[in-house]
Short mmCIF file of C-alpha atoms in Angstrom, two decimals:
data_model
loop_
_atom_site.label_atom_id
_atom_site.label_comp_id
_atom_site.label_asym_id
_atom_site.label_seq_id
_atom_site.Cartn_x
_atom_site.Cartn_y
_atom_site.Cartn_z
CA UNK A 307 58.67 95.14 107.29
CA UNK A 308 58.05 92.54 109.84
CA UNK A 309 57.60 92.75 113.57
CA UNK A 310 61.13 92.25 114.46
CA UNK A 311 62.59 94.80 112.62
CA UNK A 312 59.51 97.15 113.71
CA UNK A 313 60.53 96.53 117.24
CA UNK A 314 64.44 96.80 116.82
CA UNK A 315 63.51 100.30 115.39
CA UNK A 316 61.56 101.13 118.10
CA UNK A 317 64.54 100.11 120.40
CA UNK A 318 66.81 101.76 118.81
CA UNK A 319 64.63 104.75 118.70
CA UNK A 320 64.05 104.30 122.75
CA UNK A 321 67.90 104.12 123.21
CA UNK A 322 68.63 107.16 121.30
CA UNK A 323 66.22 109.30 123.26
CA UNK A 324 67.39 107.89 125.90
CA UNK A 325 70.85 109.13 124.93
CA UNK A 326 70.04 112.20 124.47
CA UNK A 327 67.99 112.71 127.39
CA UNK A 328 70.76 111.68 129.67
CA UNK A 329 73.28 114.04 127.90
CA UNK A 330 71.14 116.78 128.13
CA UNK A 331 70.16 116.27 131.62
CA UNK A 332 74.16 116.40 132.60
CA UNK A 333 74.75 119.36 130.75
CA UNK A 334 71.79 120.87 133.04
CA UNK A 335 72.59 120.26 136.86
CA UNK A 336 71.02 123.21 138.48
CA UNK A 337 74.67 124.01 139.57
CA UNK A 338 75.95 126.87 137.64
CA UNK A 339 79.67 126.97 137.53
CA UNK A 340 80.98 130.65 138.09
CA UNK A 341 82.26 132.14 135.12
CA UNK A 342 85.67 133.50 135.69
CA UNK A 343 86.26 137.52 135.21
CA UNK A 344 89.23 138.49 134.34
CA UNK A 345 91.37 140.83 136.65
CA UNK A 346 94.13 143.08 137.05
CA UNK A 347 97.04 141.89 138.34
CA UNK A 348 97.93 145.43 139.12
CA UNK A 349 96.05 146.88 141.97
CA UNK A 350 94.02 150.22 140.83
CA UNK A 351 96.18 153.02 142.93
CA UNK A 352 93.95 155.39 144.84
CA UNK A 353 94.60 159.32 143.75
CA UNK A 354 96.54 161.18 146.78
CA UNK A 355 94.48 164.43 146.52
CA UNK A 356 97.72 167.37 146.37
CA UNK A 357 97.30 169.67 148.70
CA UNK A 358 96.89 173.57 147.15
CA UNK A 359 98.02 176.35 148.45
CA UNK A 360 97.01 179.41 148.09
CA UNK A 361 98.36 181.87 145.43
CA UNK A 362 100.92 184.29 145.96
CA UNK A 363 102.15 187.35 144.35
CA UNK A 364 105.02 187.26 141.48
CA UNK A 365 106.79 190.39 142.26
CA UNK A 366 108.11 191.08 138.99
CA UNK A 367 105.89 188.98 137.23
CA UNK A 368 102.98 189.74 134.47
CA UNK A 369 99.40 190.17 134.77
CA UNK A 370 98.61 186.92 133.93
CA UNK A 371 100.81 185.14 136.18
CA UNK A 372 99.55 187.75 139.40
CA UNK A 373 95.68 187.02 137.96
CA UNK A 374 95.23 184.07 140.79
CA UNK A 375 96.68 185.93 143.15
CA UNK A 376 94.30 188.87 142.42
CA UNK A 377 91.33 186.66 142.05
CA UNK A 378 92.11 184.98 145.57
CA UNK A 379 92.24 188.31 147.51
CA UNK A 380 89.61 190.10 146.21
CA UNK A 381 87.23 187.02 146.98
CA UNK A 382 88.78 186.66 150.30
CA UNK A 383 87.31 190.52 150.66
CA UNK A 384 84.13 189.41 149.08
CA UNK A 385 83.51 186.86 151.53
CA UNK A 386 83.40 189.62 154.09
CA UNK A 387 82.14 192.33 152.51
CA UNK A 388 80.04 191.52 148.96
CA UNK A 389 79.69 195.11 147.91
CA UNK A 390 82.92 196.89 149.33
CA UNK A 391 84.01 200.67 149.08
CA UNK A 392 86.08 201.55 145.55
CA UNK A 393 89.13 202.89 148.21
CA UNK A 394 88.20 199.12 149.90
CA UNK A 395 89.21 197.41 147.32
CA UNK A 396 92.20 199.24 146.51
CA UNK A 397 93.36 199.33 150.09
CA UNK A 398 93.25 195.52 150.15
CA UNK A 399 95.10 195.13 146.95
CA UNK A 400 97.90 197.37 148.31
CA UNK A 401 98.27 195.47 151.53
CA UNK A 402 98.56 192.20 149.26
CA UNK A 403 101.23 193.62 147.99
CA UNK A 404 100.58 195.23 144.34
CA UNK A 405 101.63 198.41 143.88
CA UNK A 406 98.86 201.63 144.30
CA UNK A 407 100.39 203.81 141.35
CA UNK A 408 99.22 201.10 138.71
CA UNK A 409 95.90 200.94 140.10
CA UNK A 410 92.79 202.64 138.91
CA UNK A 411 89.30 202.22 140.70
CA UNK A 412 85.39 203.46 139.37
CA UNK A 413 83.60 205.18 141.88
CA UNK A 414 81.28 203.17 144.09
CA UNK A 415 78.46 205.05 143.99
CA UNK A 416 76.18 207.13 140.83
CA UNK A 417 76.66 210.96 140.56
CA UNK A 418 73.22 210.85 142.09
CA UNK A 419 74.60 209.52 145.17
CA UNK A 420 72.97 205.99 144.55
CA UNK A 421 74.96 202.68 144.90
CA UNK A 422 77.10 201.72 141.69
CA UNK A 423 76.01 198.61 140.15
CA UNK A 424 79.42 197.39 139.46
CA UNK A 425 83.00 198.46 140.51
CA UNK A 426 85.87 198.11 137.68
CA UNK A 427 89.10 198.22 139.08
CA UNK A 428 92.61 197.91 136.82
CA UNK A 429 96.29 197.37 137.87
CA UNK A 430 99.06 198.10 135.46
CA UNK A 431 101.30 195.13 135.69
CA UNK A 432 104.54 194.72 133.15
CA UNK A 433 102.43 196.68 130.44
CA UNK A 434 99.17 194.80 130.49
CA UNK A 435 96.21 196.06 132.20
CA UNK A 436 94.33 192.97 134.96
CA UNK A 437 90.90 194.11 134.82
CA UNK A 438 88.63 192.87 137.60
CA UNK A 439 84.93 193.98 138.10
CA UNK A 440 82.84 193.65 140.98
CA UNK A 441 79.23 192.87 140.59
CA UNK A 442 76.43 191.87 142.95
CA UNK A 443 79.24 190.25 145.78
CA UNK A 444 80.71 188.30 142.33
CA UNK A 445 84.08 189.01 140.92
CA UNK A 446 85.15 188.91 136.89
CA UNK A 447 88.84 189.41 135.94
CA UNK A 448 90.30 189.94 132.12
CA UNK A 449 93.52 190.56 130.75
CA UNK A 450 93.54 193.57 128.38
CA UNK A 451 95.94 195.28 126.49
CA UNK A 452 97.14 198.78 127.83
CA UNK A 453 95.18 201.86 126.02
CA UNK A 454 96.46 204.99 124.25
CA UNK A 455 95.99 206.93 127.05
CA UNK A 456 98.62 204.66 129.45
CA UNK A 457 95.61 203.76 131.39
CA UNK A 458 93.66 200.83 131.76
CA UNK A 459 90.50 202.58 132.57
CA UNK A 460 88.13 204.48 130.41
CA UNK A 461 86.36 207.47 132.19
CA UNK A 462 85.34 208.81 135.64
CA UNK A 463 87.87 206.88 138.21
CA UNK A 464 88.80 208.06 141.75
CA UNK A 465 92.09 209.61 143.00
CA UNK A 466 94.33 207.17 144.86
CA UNK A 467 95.92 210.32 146.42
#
């Protein structure tokens, strides 16, 4: 190899770093160009929150349609009153509208004369018994099927008279 050749390979070998250097150093700027993010065209529509009203009664309708309506004014009496009278209950119920004759109501306090610990409470509605129960200020309602008896209720219940 002689010294000419040596020193055209060494050019050649400056020039290509050189080449490369430069192309790399143009891919690197120190600008960073903003990657684009795809969007929706569509704008995202905000939910209109629906207004609900309150429950009603279903005059003529079945226990499970009236349940709401149930639920929503015995809480309303809870709110006021978180352990109220058997005859409390059932007075409320009347004045929403369901009728007394299909209701039956435990006593709200022990043959002892002590507090109940829970009220259960029935209405009779198109031949299903709504069950609701009353429990430390907290209502529970179930659907149930009418007994053998006609009733709703097993045992001890007051008059309604």
């Amino acid at each position: 190899m002689t010294r000419a050749s040596g020193a055209l390979r060494f050019a050649l070998f400056v020039s290509a770093a050189l080449g490369i250097a430069l192309t790399l150093s143009a891919c690197v700027t120190g600008e960073v160009e903003p990657v684009a993010t795809p969007t929706s065209s569509r704008p995202t529509p905000t939910p209109t929150p629906t207004p609900t009203a309150d429950p009603e009664l279903v005059p003529g309708g079945t226990a499970g349609q009236n349940r709401p309506y149930l639920e929503f004014v015995v809480n309303r009496l809870l709110e006021t009153t978180p352990q109220p009278a058997s005859l409390a209950i059932v007075d409320t119920l009347v004045a929403a509208g369901f009728d007394r004759a299909a209701m039956q109501v435990t006593a709200d306090t022990t043959r002892v004369g002590d507090p109940a610990d829970s009220i259960l409470f029935s209405v009779l509605i198109d031949g299903q018994c709504l069950l609701g129960q009353i429990a430390q200020g907290t209502l529970q309602t179930e659907l149930a099927d009418v007994l053998g008896s006609g009733r709703c209720l097993v045992g001890r219940t007051v008059s309604l008279d």
